[in-house]
Amino acid sequence: MDRPISRRDFLDGVATAVTCAALPAATPAARPAAAPPAAPPARPVPRARLAGHPAARREQRHPARAQGLRGDTPDAIAVPHALRDGRFWRHAGTPEPTGEHYDLVVVGAGISGVTAAYTWTRRHPGARVLVLDNHDDIGGQARRNEFHPAGRLGPLVAHGGSGALYGPRAWSPEGRELLSDLGVVPGRDCDTGLYPGLGMHEGVFCDRESFGRDRLVVLRPGRPAAEWVAELPVAERARQDLVMLFDHPPDWFPGLPDGHKKRLLAGLTYQGFLRDVCRVHPDAVRFCQTMPSATWAYGADALGALDAWALSGPFSYPGFAGLGLKPEPSPYNSPCVARGRAAGQADAHCFPEGNQALVRMMTGRMVPGFAADVSAEHVTTTSFDNSALDRAGNRVRVRLSSPVVLVRNDGPPETASGATVGYYDGTRVRTVRADGVIMACWHSVIPYLVDDLPPAQKEAMRRAVRLPVVHATAQLRDWRAWRDAGVHRVRFTGAYWAGAELAPPVSVGAYRCPVTPEEPVTAHLVHTPATPGTAPGAAAVAGRRALAGTPYAALEFGVREQLARLLGPWGFDPARDIEGLTVNRWGHGYSPAYARPWDAFHPDGPSPAETARRRFGRVAMAGSDAVPGGDADAAVSAAFRAVRDLEGADPV
């Protein structure tokens, strides 16, 4: 029983679990989610190498350069799944102490976990801190993807998950404090006029999965609805309904005050609003289904109608103009939707690598030797050395590929002065001691790690259902076909990948984004596997089942096939034009369910989120699940809150 056990032992168990999970289950009837094409790619792009390959060793030092399947890889999720399925401790053996003692151990190296470590070291200079994570790179879903096309001076950098800081001017005080400390100035560096200056706009691709044939429609600003709607392959009645929704919708609730109208919308999904209130043709409902998919990981069948109103624009979420609603968001809106509306829809800040830039800047300030430059201006182009993250002698250490398997207070939670944390190092369980612990991981996994949590807190944490999402980043030889098609961002109405777009034109410091269509560029695609027509929890489970059974080859071929359908008429050839591909699979991606607006108000007691984030002895709770909103600001706010909890500034 005490023999070393490899990740392969757990992977074998995961394969069995996935097979069982893929068995048919009784679910409500719903339009099935699109499946990727089954044919294998004829000329595969570079893939991740086997562990012994020299290139694989380079990728371990520079994980952002690795291609193929990334994110929640089998290696990253094998141990968490074994814990969930009750298999881990049957094979793990007796934990062995490392002899290490830290002032703070943080579980999770995403935005919230690294922010917690960073904030602690700012408040307690000289503190010894250990950050543990099951992935092979820092950032959690804030992941950097890097490509090195021939002829370009320096890499092409893109994000593989958490892509932008939305509404940073309306962030919490803690969030704005962190951005200011890191030197992040929201809104600068993005050339918003580049693509429109080349005649490139947003578009919608009505696909054969939805309407029986493919048709790209360009949504040029100022274009009358009657003109572009006429190009859609939908029924004539649907065209009439869409023109009405976009141009002259009536007041669907005449005579009612603003607050009453918003409460009615809060009780509807956007799909229900279109179908039951507006009573439009099914083709019109189908046209709007994927409007929220790329951003929220679910469709119009799950997005609240009130949130759709808050997000509505010239080409999105039509039907609300006649209601005459006051512009102020309602308390029934999702927190991050309300924040975005308050700040302005265009208020977003992007780094080329997405939000991993924040994580790298904070880590570089804490870990000597990790980053050559930690400024916001140079973080994209500076050199990084992952081998410095867990270097002996550093006061702050980051230990990757080390999934945590146990956290317990050393004594009764009411009187404990420290805690023990166990993690799996690839062969056996090792333990460290800590004065305090911050859990900055998925809340749904914490009950498996802290097994003596109060039952009510465990139940609340299990309600934090996250929806799966897949981010694919393709490195393209050039983007002439996009220019000739007249688009830089496209929404698909029902195909496997819900959206595709060229990289945001962000230049910062020495990094220069591609500015001419003849240059190499990256394109980003998003797939949201949650099954339409079901509750969030069931939709997430069904989506993860489907995703677990989808091999990388099918994902790769799906990218090739869908880009060819979109851009083939303008000369795009996927075999020639796709030069690299990284697919970041996130089984637990977006939007914790208990941060939804209908869970935000509990007059008879605390909300599930409030119950879940209670401190338990010397263990405090962070992570974006801990604060309503589920975005980067929520992750930062949760980190500050957890630090205060351990310091005793806030009650348990």
XYZ file of C-alpha atoms in Angstrom:
652
model
C 0.000 0.000 0.000
C 2.926 2.373 0.550
C 4.438 1.843 -2.881
C 4.780 5.027 -4.987
C 1.774 5.515 -7.244
C 2.006 7.363 -10.523
C -0.452 9.718 -12.161
C -0.979 6.980 -14.742
C -2.657 4.872 -12.044
C -5.152 7.664 -11.474
C -5.519 8.321 -15.200
C -6.574 4.723 -15.712
C -9.289 5.259 -13.135
C -10.356 8.465 -14.824
C -10.792 6.614 -18.091
C -13.166 4.221 -16.358
C -15.048 7.078 -14.735
C -15.391 8.914 -18.054
C -16.716 5.793 -19.727
C -19.327 5.356 -17.015
C -20.206 9.050 -17.105
C -20.805 8.823 -20.828
C -23.624 6.290 -20.386
C -27.038 7.694 -21.385
C -28.900 9.562 -18.683
C -32.483 10.699 -18.530
C -32.594 14.417 -19.327
C -35.359 16.757 -20.491
C -35.841 16.902 -24.232
C -33.702 19.643 -25.740
C -32.127 20.646 -29.002
C -28.822 18.690 -28.936
C -25.576 20.595 -28.789
C -23.546 20.562 -31.987
C -20.904 17.856 -32.181
C -17.477 18.300 -33.771
C -16.912 16.638 -37.132
C -15.662 13.081 -36.674
C -13.093 13.007 -39.475
C -9.429 13.194 -38.366
C -7.265 16.065 -39.591
C -5.307 15.313 -42.725
C -2.235 17.313 -41.680
C -2.136 17.722 -37.912
C -0.597 20.867 -36.506
C 2.088 20.472 -33.810
C 1.003 18.509 -30.756
C 2.247 18.307 -27.179
C 5.225 15.929 -26.990
C 5.784 12.885 -24.835
C 7.456 13.606 -21.519
C 10.908 12.369 -22.545
C 11.091 14.387 -25.749
C 13.550 17.337 -25.617
C 10.785 19.682 -26.790
C 8.602 18.490 -23.907
C 11.326 19.456 -21.423
C 11.461 22.924 -23.008
C 7.667 23.189 -22.710
C 7.860 22.351 -19.006
C 10.181 25.341 -18.587
C 7.993 27.475 -20.880
C 4.481 25.967 -20.719
C 2.956 28.828 -22.707
C 4.762 27.500 -25.794
C 3.191 24.037 -25.581
C 0.595 23.261 -28.241
C -2.051 20.563 -28.510
C -4.401 19.939 -25.578
C -3.846 22.248 -22.607
C -5.821 23.513 -19.616
C -7.624 20.734 -17.767
C -5.522 17.965 -19.255
C -5.846 14.359 -18.042
C -2.733 14.866 -15.887
C -4.221 17.977 -14.250
C -7.594 16.489 -13.362
C -6.711 12.843 -12.618
C -6.136 13.309 -8.875
C -9.138 15.627 -8.263
C -11.349 13.123 -10.074
C -9.909 10.240 -8.059
C -10.748 12.130 -4.860
C -14.275 12.795 -6.105
C -14.787 9.142 -7.003
C -13.418 7.810 -3.698
C -10.448 6.048 -5.325
C -7.520 8.206 -4.290
C -6.890 7.149 -0.690
C -7.200 3.457 -1.529
C -3.867 3.751 -3.379
C -2.126 6.845 -2.040
C -0.384 5.406 0.990
C 0.581 7.228 4.184
C 1.306 10.960 3.810
C 4.933 11.904 4.374
C 5.861 15.273 5.957
C 8.331 17.417 4.026
C 9.373 19.230 7.210
C 8.391 22.577 5.694
C 6.487 25.221 7.647
C 4.901 28.305 6.096
C 3.078 31.340 7.389
C 0.515 30.821 4.620
C -0.317 28.069 2.156
C -2.552 28.989 -0.792
C -4.415 26.280 -2.684
C -4.745 27.440 -6.292
C -2.412 29.549 -8.467
C -5.112 31.376 -10.398
C -5.896 35.080 -10.149
C -7.480 34.749 -6.711
C -4.798 32.504 -5.232
C -1.870 34.581 -6.456
C -3.649 37.782 -5.375
C -4.075 36.295 -1.897
C -0.372 35.421 -1.690
C 0.613 38.829 -3.061
C -1.650 40.704 -0.643
C -0.367 38.647 2.297
C 3.262 39.380 1.474
C 2.472 43.078 1.129
C 0.874 43.125 4.567
C 3.394 40.751 6.155
C 6.847 41.402 4.661
C 9.162 38.479 5.169
C 6.348 35.932 5.414
C 6.956 32.433 4.040
C 4.245 31.492 1.546
C 3.649 28.351 -0.520
C 1.203 28.288 -3.462
C 0.073 24.861 -4.718
C -1.714 24.060 -7.976
C -2.622 20.961 -9.969
C -1.797 22.539 -13.352
C 1.645 22.914 -14.942
C 1.420 26.697 -15.293
C 0.344 29.610 -13.132
C -2.841 31.545 -13.748
C -5.592 28.950 -13.558
C -7.849 29.753 -16.490
C -5.848 32.925 -17.106
C -3.571 31.083 -19.517
C -0.986 32.415 -21.982
C -0.560 30.803 -25.416
C 2.580 31.600 -27.393
C 3.564 30.979 -31.019
C 6.749 31.653 -32.967
C 5.890 32.075 -36.657
C 8.712 32.310 -39.167
C 9.715 35.834 -40.095
C 8.200 37.565 -37.072
C 10.443 39.379 -34.616
C 9.343 37.966 -31.292
C 6.424 35.681 -30.411
C 2.739 35.999 -31.138
C 0.988 35.995 -27.766
C -2.650 35.168 -27.072
C -4.869 34.103 -24.189
C -6.265 30.645 -23.546
C -9.083 31.387 -21.141
C -9.555 34.536 -19.061
C -9.099 37.123 -21.773
C -9.848 40.653 -20.531
C -10.557 42.849 -17.535
C -14.178 43.902 -18.009
C -15.403 47.140 -16.495
C -12.187 47.814 -14.530
C -13.217 51.393 -13.750
C -16.240 49.986 -11.884
C -14.289 47.281 -10.048
C -14.354 46.941 -6.294
C -12.009 49.187 -4.277
C -9.709 46.192 -3.740
C -9.637 45.454 -7.461
C -8.811 49.038 -8.380
C -6.153 49.097 -5.668
C -4.477 46.016 -7.150
C -4.540 47.389 -10.711
C -3.057 50.670 -9.519
C -0.341 48.859 -7.567
C 0.595 46.853 -10.675
C 0.624 49.952 -12.884
C -2.303 48.846 -15.039
C -4.006 51.809 -16.731
C -7.382 50.579 -18.045
C -8.243 51.286 -21.641
C -4.866 52.059 -23.161
C -2.837 50.079 -25.708
C -5.765 48.693 -27.788
C -6.062 50.036 -31.338
C -9.842 49.932 -31.633
C -9.718 51.531 -35.073
C -7.450 48.984 -36.779
C -10.021 46.488 -37.994
C -12.799 48.986 -38.863
C -10.198 51.013 -40.746
C -9.660 47.985 -42.981
C -13.394 47.548 -43.539
C -13.663 44.675 -41.012
C -16.610 44.426 -38.654
C -18.536 41.909 -36.590
C -20.600 39.298 -38.355
C -23.032 36.458 -37.806
C -22.672 33.093 -39.521
C -26.051 31.428 -39.965
C -24.904 27.828 -40.187
C -26.379 24.667 -41.579
C -26.725 23.246 -38.064
C -29.383 25.922 -37.398
C -30.879 26.817 -40.767
C -29.863 24.093 -43.212
C -27.242 26.160 -45.059
C -24.310 28.471 -44.363
C -24.499 32.244 -44.828
C -22.158 34.953 -43.492
C -23.805 38.312 -42.828
C -21.603 41.327 -42.054
C -22.942 43.661 -39.352
C -21.545 47.031 -40.369
C -22.320 49.836 -37.890
C -25.281 51.907 -38.990
C -26.562 49.261 -41.370
C -30.405 49.201 -41.210
C -31.866 46.044 -39.740
C -34.155 45.554 -42.737
C -31.097 45.411 -45.000
C -28.981 42.829 -43.189
C -31.909 40.776 -41.893
C -32.977 40.279 -45.516
C -29.772 38.265 -46.036
C -30.534 35.753 -43.266
C -31.605 32.240 -44.354
C -34.725 32.317 -42.157
C -38.472 32.238 -42.755
C -40.093 35.452 -44.024
C -42.140 35.768 -40.830
C -38.895 35.531 -38.824
C -37.387 38.356 -40.902
C -40.361 40.558 -40.112
C -40.128 39.706 -36.425
C -36.382 40.408 -36.254
C -36.786 43.806 -37.944
C -39.507 44.614 -35.400
C -37.336 43.508 -32.484
C -34.341 45.546 -33.619
C -36.079 48.663 -34.954
C -39.470 49.236 -33.309
C -40.397 46.841 -30.497
C -43.516 47.845 -28.547
C -43.850 48.277 -24.805
C -44.563 44.678 -23.858
C -45.744 45.699 -20.370
C -47.710 48.939 -20.938
C -48.642 50.981 -17.909
C -46.300 49.235 -15.468
C -43.587 51.137 -13.541
C -39.889 50.586 -14.220
C -39.269 48.388 -11.181
C -42.227 46.136 -11.945
C -41.072 45.634 -15.542
C -37.587 44.695 -14.371
C -38.991 42.202 -11.880
C -41.010 40.577 -14.662
C -37.887 40.345 -16.844
C -35.949 38.896 -13.911
C -38.315 35.931 -13.895
C -37.756 35.117 -17.579
C -34.922 33.773 -19.671
C -34.156 35.727 -22.817
C -35.435 32.804 -24.877
C -38.649 32.783 -22.845
C -39.031 36.539 -23.348
C -38.739 36.158 -27.122
C -40.975 33.102 -27.295
C -43.678 33.830 -24.717
C -43.780 37.622 -24.462
C -42.745 38.757 -27.942
C -44.207 35.600 -29.586
C -41.765 35.707 -32.486
C -41.157 33.009 -35.091
C -38.985 30.043 -33.950
C -36.334 31.012 -36.520
C -35.991 34.388 -34.803
C -35.568 32.680 -31.419
C -33.009 30.317 -32.936
C -31.095 33.258 -34.455
C -30.649 34.785 -30.977
C -29.812 31.550 -29.109
C -26.000 31.848 -29.175
C -25.746 35.592 -28.511
C -24.441 35.011 -24.938
C -22.589 31.740 -25.556
C -19.008 32.918 -26.077
C -19.143 35.213 -23.036
C -21.266 33.263 -20.557
C -20.897 29.604 -21.675
C -24.654 29.187 -22.029
C -27.300 30.283 -24.501
C -30.402 32.444 -24.548
C -32.314 29.560 -22.960
C -30.369 30.200 -19.711
C -29.494 33.921 -19.847
C -31.880 36.046 -17.788
C -33.998 38.466 -19.801
C -33.003 41.295 -17.460
C -29.334 40.573 -18.108
C -30.054 40.484 -21.856
C -31.584 43.964 -21.548
C -28.467 45.194 -19.721
C -26.239 43.730 -22.467
C -28.336 44.815 -25.464
C -26.667 46.649 -28.345
C -27.246 47.546 -32.009
C -26.857 43.908 -33.121
C -27.478 41.953 -29.912
C -30.353 41.116 -27.587
C -33.119 43.004 -29.395
C -36.662 43.564 -28.185
C -36.284 45.865 -25.172
C -36.189 49.394 -26.609
C -39.952 49.900 -26.347
C -40.041 49.156 -22.622
C -38.543 52.552 -21.787
C -36.478 51.145 -18.914
C -34.265 53.456 -16.892
C -30.573 52.829 -17.661
C -29.629 51.998 -14.068
C -29.073 48.262 -13.535
C -31.413 46.422 -11.214
C -30.405 44.519 -8.048
C -31.749 41.470 -9.878
C -29.026 41.738 -12.533
C -25.973 39.474 -12.312
C -23.270 41.483 -10.486
C -20.737 41.464 -13.332
C -23.460 42.403 -15.875
C -24.532 45.297 -13.689
C -20.911 46.398 -13.264
C -20.326 46.269 -17.018
C -23.424 48.359 -17.700
C -22.416 50.899 -15.074
C -18.931 51.186 -16.553
C -19.972 51.144 -20.210
C -20.032 48.191 -22.577
C -16.746 49.184 -24.251
C -14.840 49.476 -20.978
C -12.451 46.535 -21.090
C -8.700 46.238 -20.758
C -6.736 43.618 -22.659
C -3.200 42.326 -22.479
C -2.100 40.186 -25.438
C -1.894 37.183 -23.073
C -5.131 38.063 -21.318
C -5.378 38.173 -17.557
C -2.351 35.967 -16.983
C -0.407 39.213 -17.227
C -1.736 40.145 -13.767
C -0.676 36.781 -12.358
C 2.809 37.047 -13.856
C 3.318 40.578 -12.571
C 2.345 39.582 -9.035
C 4.385 36.378 -9.131
C 7.417 38.228 -10.460
C 7.237 40.660 -7.552
C 7.147 37.792 -5.042
C 9.498 35.172 -6.531
C 13.120 36.204 -7.221
C 14.398 35.076 -10.600
C 10.992 34.327 -12.134
C 10.600 37.465 -14.260
C 13.179 39.796 -15.767
C 10.661 42.693 -15.739
C 7.424 42.945 -13.750
C 5.994 46.148 -15.213
C 2.674 46.272 -17.054
C 4.503 47.733 -20.047
C 6.985 44.876 -20.440
C 5.297 41.816 -18.899
C 4.292 40.500 -22.337
C 7.801 40.469 -23.785
C 10.038 39.882 -20.776
C 11.695 36.524 -20.134
C 10.343 34.099 -17.521
C 11.962 31.154 -15.776
C 9.489 28.654 -14.334
C 12.326 26.757 -12.673
C 12.601 29.651 -10.189
C 9.032 29.195 -8.933
C 9.832 26.478 -6.380
C 13.451 27.291 -5.664
C 14.706 26.437 -2.200
C 15.576 29.521 -0.185
C 12.850 31.743 -1.645
C 10.363 33.026 0.889
C 7.538 32.625 -1.633
C 7.391 29.368 -3.571
C 4.918 28.177 -6.229
C 4.679 24.400 -6.584
C 2.951 23.365 -9.827
C 1.609 19.937 -10.856
C 0.944 19.383 -7.147
C -2.776 18.771 -6.578
C -3.852 19.271 -2.973
C -5.563 16.229 -1.457
C -6.131 17.172 2.187
C -6.427 20.275 4.366
C -7.097 20.007 8.081
C -6.896 22.219 11.133
C -4.365 21.137 13.739
C -6.919 20.679 16.489
C -10.505 21.929 16.934
C -11.302 24.712 14.432
C -12.275 27.091 17.246
C -8.835 26.941 18.866
C -6.460 25.740 16.119
C -3.350 27.832 15.613
C -2.246 26.112 12.417
C -3.148 23.613 9.723
C -1.699 20.740 7.696
C -1.878 20.619 3.905
C -1.222 17.491 1.851
C -0.496 17.399 -1.866
C 0.374 14.692 -4.395
C 3.872 15.155 -5.852
C 3.568 12.645 -8.675
C 4.506 9.570 -6.639
C 3.144 10.014 -3.101
C 1.362 12.411 -0.735
C 3.555 14.985 1.015
C 2.443 17.317 3.806
C 3.472 20.793 4.943
C 2.502 22.824 8.007
C 1.033 26.320 7.865
C -0.186 29.016 10.227
C -3.061 29.649 7.826
C -4.505 28.316 4.586
C -6.455 30.065 1.826
C -8.515 27.872 -0.489
C -8.524 29.601 -3.872
C -9.759 26.645 -5.914
C -13.191 25.557 -7.160
C -15.559 25.568 -4.215
C -17.109 22.314 -5.389
C -13.813 20.464 -4.755
C -13.169 21.875 -1.255
C -15.489 19.382 0.553
C -13.252 16.581 -0.737
C -10.155 18.286 0.694
C -11.491 19.629 4.013
C -13.568 16.637 5.006
C -14.675 17.944 8.409
C -16.361 21.089 7.103
C -19.844 21.687 8.551
C -22.511 19.950 6.429
C -24.271 23.220 5.559
C -21.030 24.688 4.242
C -20.306 21.569 2.186
C -23.785 21.680 0.686
C -23.399 25.361 -0.197
C -20.068 24.689 -1.892
C -21.538 21.891 -3.970
C -23.958 24.433 -5.438
C -21.053 26.256 -7.099
C -21.622 24.627 -10.470
C -19.244 25.887 -13.131
C -20.008 25.505 -16.815
C -17.444 23.900 -19.141
C -15.795 25.904 -21.914
C -13.102 25.297 -24.539
C -10.791 28.011 -25.865
C -8.885 27.272 -29.073
C -6.104 29.543 -30.303
C -4.994 29.038 -33.896
C -1.882 30.683 -35.293
C -2.613 31.703 -38.887
C -0.160 32.401 -41.691
C -1.996 35.663 -42.466
C -5.459 37.216 -42.203
C -6.183 38.288 -45.762
C -9.260 36.062 -45.968
C -10.717 37.771 -42.895
C -10.141 41.188 -44.465
C -11.680 40.111 -47.759
C -14.695 38.675 -45.936
C -15.047 41.990 -44.068
C -15.094 40.513 -40.538
C -12.832 40.266 -37.489
C -15.321 38.659 -35.072
C -18.103 36.210 -35.934
C -20.885 34.569 -33.958
C -22.131 31.174 -35.148
C -25.818 30.382 -34.660
C -25.493 26.669 -33.914
C -22.169 25.173 -35.036
C -19.756 23.465 -32.622
C -17.589 26.552 -32.077
C -19.859 29.390 -30.928
C -17.555 32.223 -31.944
C -14.342 33.029 -33.783
C -12.345 36.250 -33.753
C -8.978 37.681 -34.566
C -6.752 38.663 -31.655
C -7.486 42.082 -30.150
C -5.107 44.631 -31.705
C -3.115 45.286 -28.541
C 0.417 46.663 -28.620
C 2.171 47.196 -25.305
C 5.809 48.010 -24.601
C 7.973 46.244 -27.168
C 5.134 43.938 -28.231
C 3.552 44.863 -31.550
C 0.303 43.334 -32.725
C -0.089 42.421 -36.422
C -1.278 45.480 -38.341
C -1.298 44.316 -41.960
C -3.289 41.332 -43.296
C -0.112 39.796 -44.706
C 1.336 39.218 -41.192
C 0.838 36.108 -39.043
C -1.946 36.450 -36.469
C -3.844 34.401 -33.915
C -7.536 33.591 -34.064
C -9.564 32.607 -31.030
C -12.508 30.186 -31.042
C -14.847 29.297 -28.159
C -16.939 26.173 -27.649
C -19.535 25.962 -24.864
C -20.555 22.330 -24.332
C -23.310 22.885 -21.726
C -26.452 21.160 -23.023
C -29.197 23.669 -23.968
C -32.601 23.441 -22.358
C -31.488 22.082 -18.966
C -30.776 23.585 -15.549
C -27.197 24.867 -15.035
C -26.057 21.910 -12.933
C -27.393 19.270 -15.304
C -26.197 21.268 -18.327
C -22.668 21.431 -16.900
C -22.526 17.692 -16.149
C -23.821 16.757 -19.593
C -21.385 19.170 -21.230
C -18.434 17.725 -19.330
C -19.455 14.204 -20.320
C -19.498 15.212 -23.966
C -16.195 17.048 -23.640
C -14.468 14.153 -21.872
C -15.380 11.891 -24.780
C -14.098 14.287 -27.457
C -10.485 13.566 -28.512
C -8.064 16.324 -29.392
C -8.057 15.223 -33.039
C -11.787 15.945 -33.305
C -11.347 19.381 -31.701
C -8.508 20.184 -34.084
C -10.419 19.054 -37.137
C -13.446 21.031 -35.954
C -11.363 24.217 -35.885
C -10.083 23.536 -39.400
C -13.491 22.617 -40.786
C -15.373 25.550 -39.276
C -12.813 28.176 -40.300
C -12.870 26.707 -43.807
C -16.662 27.055 -43.933
C -16.423 30.630 -42.702
C -13.516 31.860 -44.818
C -13.154 29.360 -47.674
C -15.024 31.562 -50.182
C -12.276 34.164 -49.663
C -9.380 31.774 -50.265
C -8.720 30.376 -46.792
C -7.108 26.928 -46.852
C -6.792 25.366 -43.365
C -4.038 22.956 -44.442
C -1.933 25.893 -45.625
C -3.052 28.735 -43.362
C -3.244 27.157 -39.870
C 0.349 26.876 -38.657
C -0.219 26.145 -34.965
C -3.033 25.291 -32.575
C -3.518 25.189 -28.807
C -6.798 23.964 -27.329
C -7.415 24.912 -23.695
C -10.089 22.672 -22.212
C -11.734 23.892 -19.001
C -14.206 21.430 -17.525
C -15.136 23.862 -14.731
C -15.113 27.194 -16.504
C -17.675 29.955 -16.173
C -20.270 31.312 -13.806
C -20.714 29.608 -10.449
C -24.426 28.888 -10.140
C -24.865 30.372 -6.671
C -23.564 33.726 -7.885
C -26.561 34.022 -10.202
C -28.960 36.859 -9.329
C -31.810 34.606 -8.165
C -29.519 33.281 -5.421
C -28.236 36.693 -4.359
C -31.096 37.611 -2.002
C -32.069 35.403 0.913
C -34.305 37.302 3.343
C -34.502 34.303 5.669
C -30.764 33.701 5.961
C -27.375 33.884 4.241
C -27.005 33.091 0.557
C -25.175 29.926 -0.500
C -22.146 32.039 -1.436
C -22.063 33.625 2.031
C -22.328 30.220 3.696
C -19.650 28.692 1.477
C -17.021 31.360 2.113
C -17.086 31.216 5.921
C -13.695 30.766 7.535
C -13.214 27.328 9.092
C -10.607 27.590 11.815
C -7.309 28.487 10.132
C -8.760 27.830 6.663
C -10.210 30.784 4.721
C -12.060 30.676 1.403
C -11.168 32.671 -1.709
C -11.646 31.985 -5.431
C -14.093 33.668 -7.786
C -16.824 31.345 -6.466
C -16.699 33.197 -3.132
C -18.005 36.543 -4.428
C -21.027 37.093 -6.703
C -19.930 37.840 -10.240
C -17.477 35.063 -11.002
C -15.080 37.336 -12.934
C -11.547 38.635 -12.323
C -12.735 41.363 -9.966
C -14.664 38.778 -7.956
C -11.498 36.664 -7.745
C -9.492 39.640 -6.472
C -12.164 40.710 -3.975
C -12.396 37.158 -2.639
C -8.629 37.082 -2.110
C -8.655 40.307 -0.094
C -11.593 39.019 1.951
C -9.811 35.720 2.720
C -6.669 37.548 3.852
C -8.755 39.703 6.202
C -10.515 36.589 7.494
C -7.219 34.978 8.473
C -5.975 38.183 10.039
C -9.132 38.313 12.157
C -10.452 41.572 10.721
C -13.719 39.919 9.699
C -15.841 37.568 11.826
C -16.067 33.895 10.961
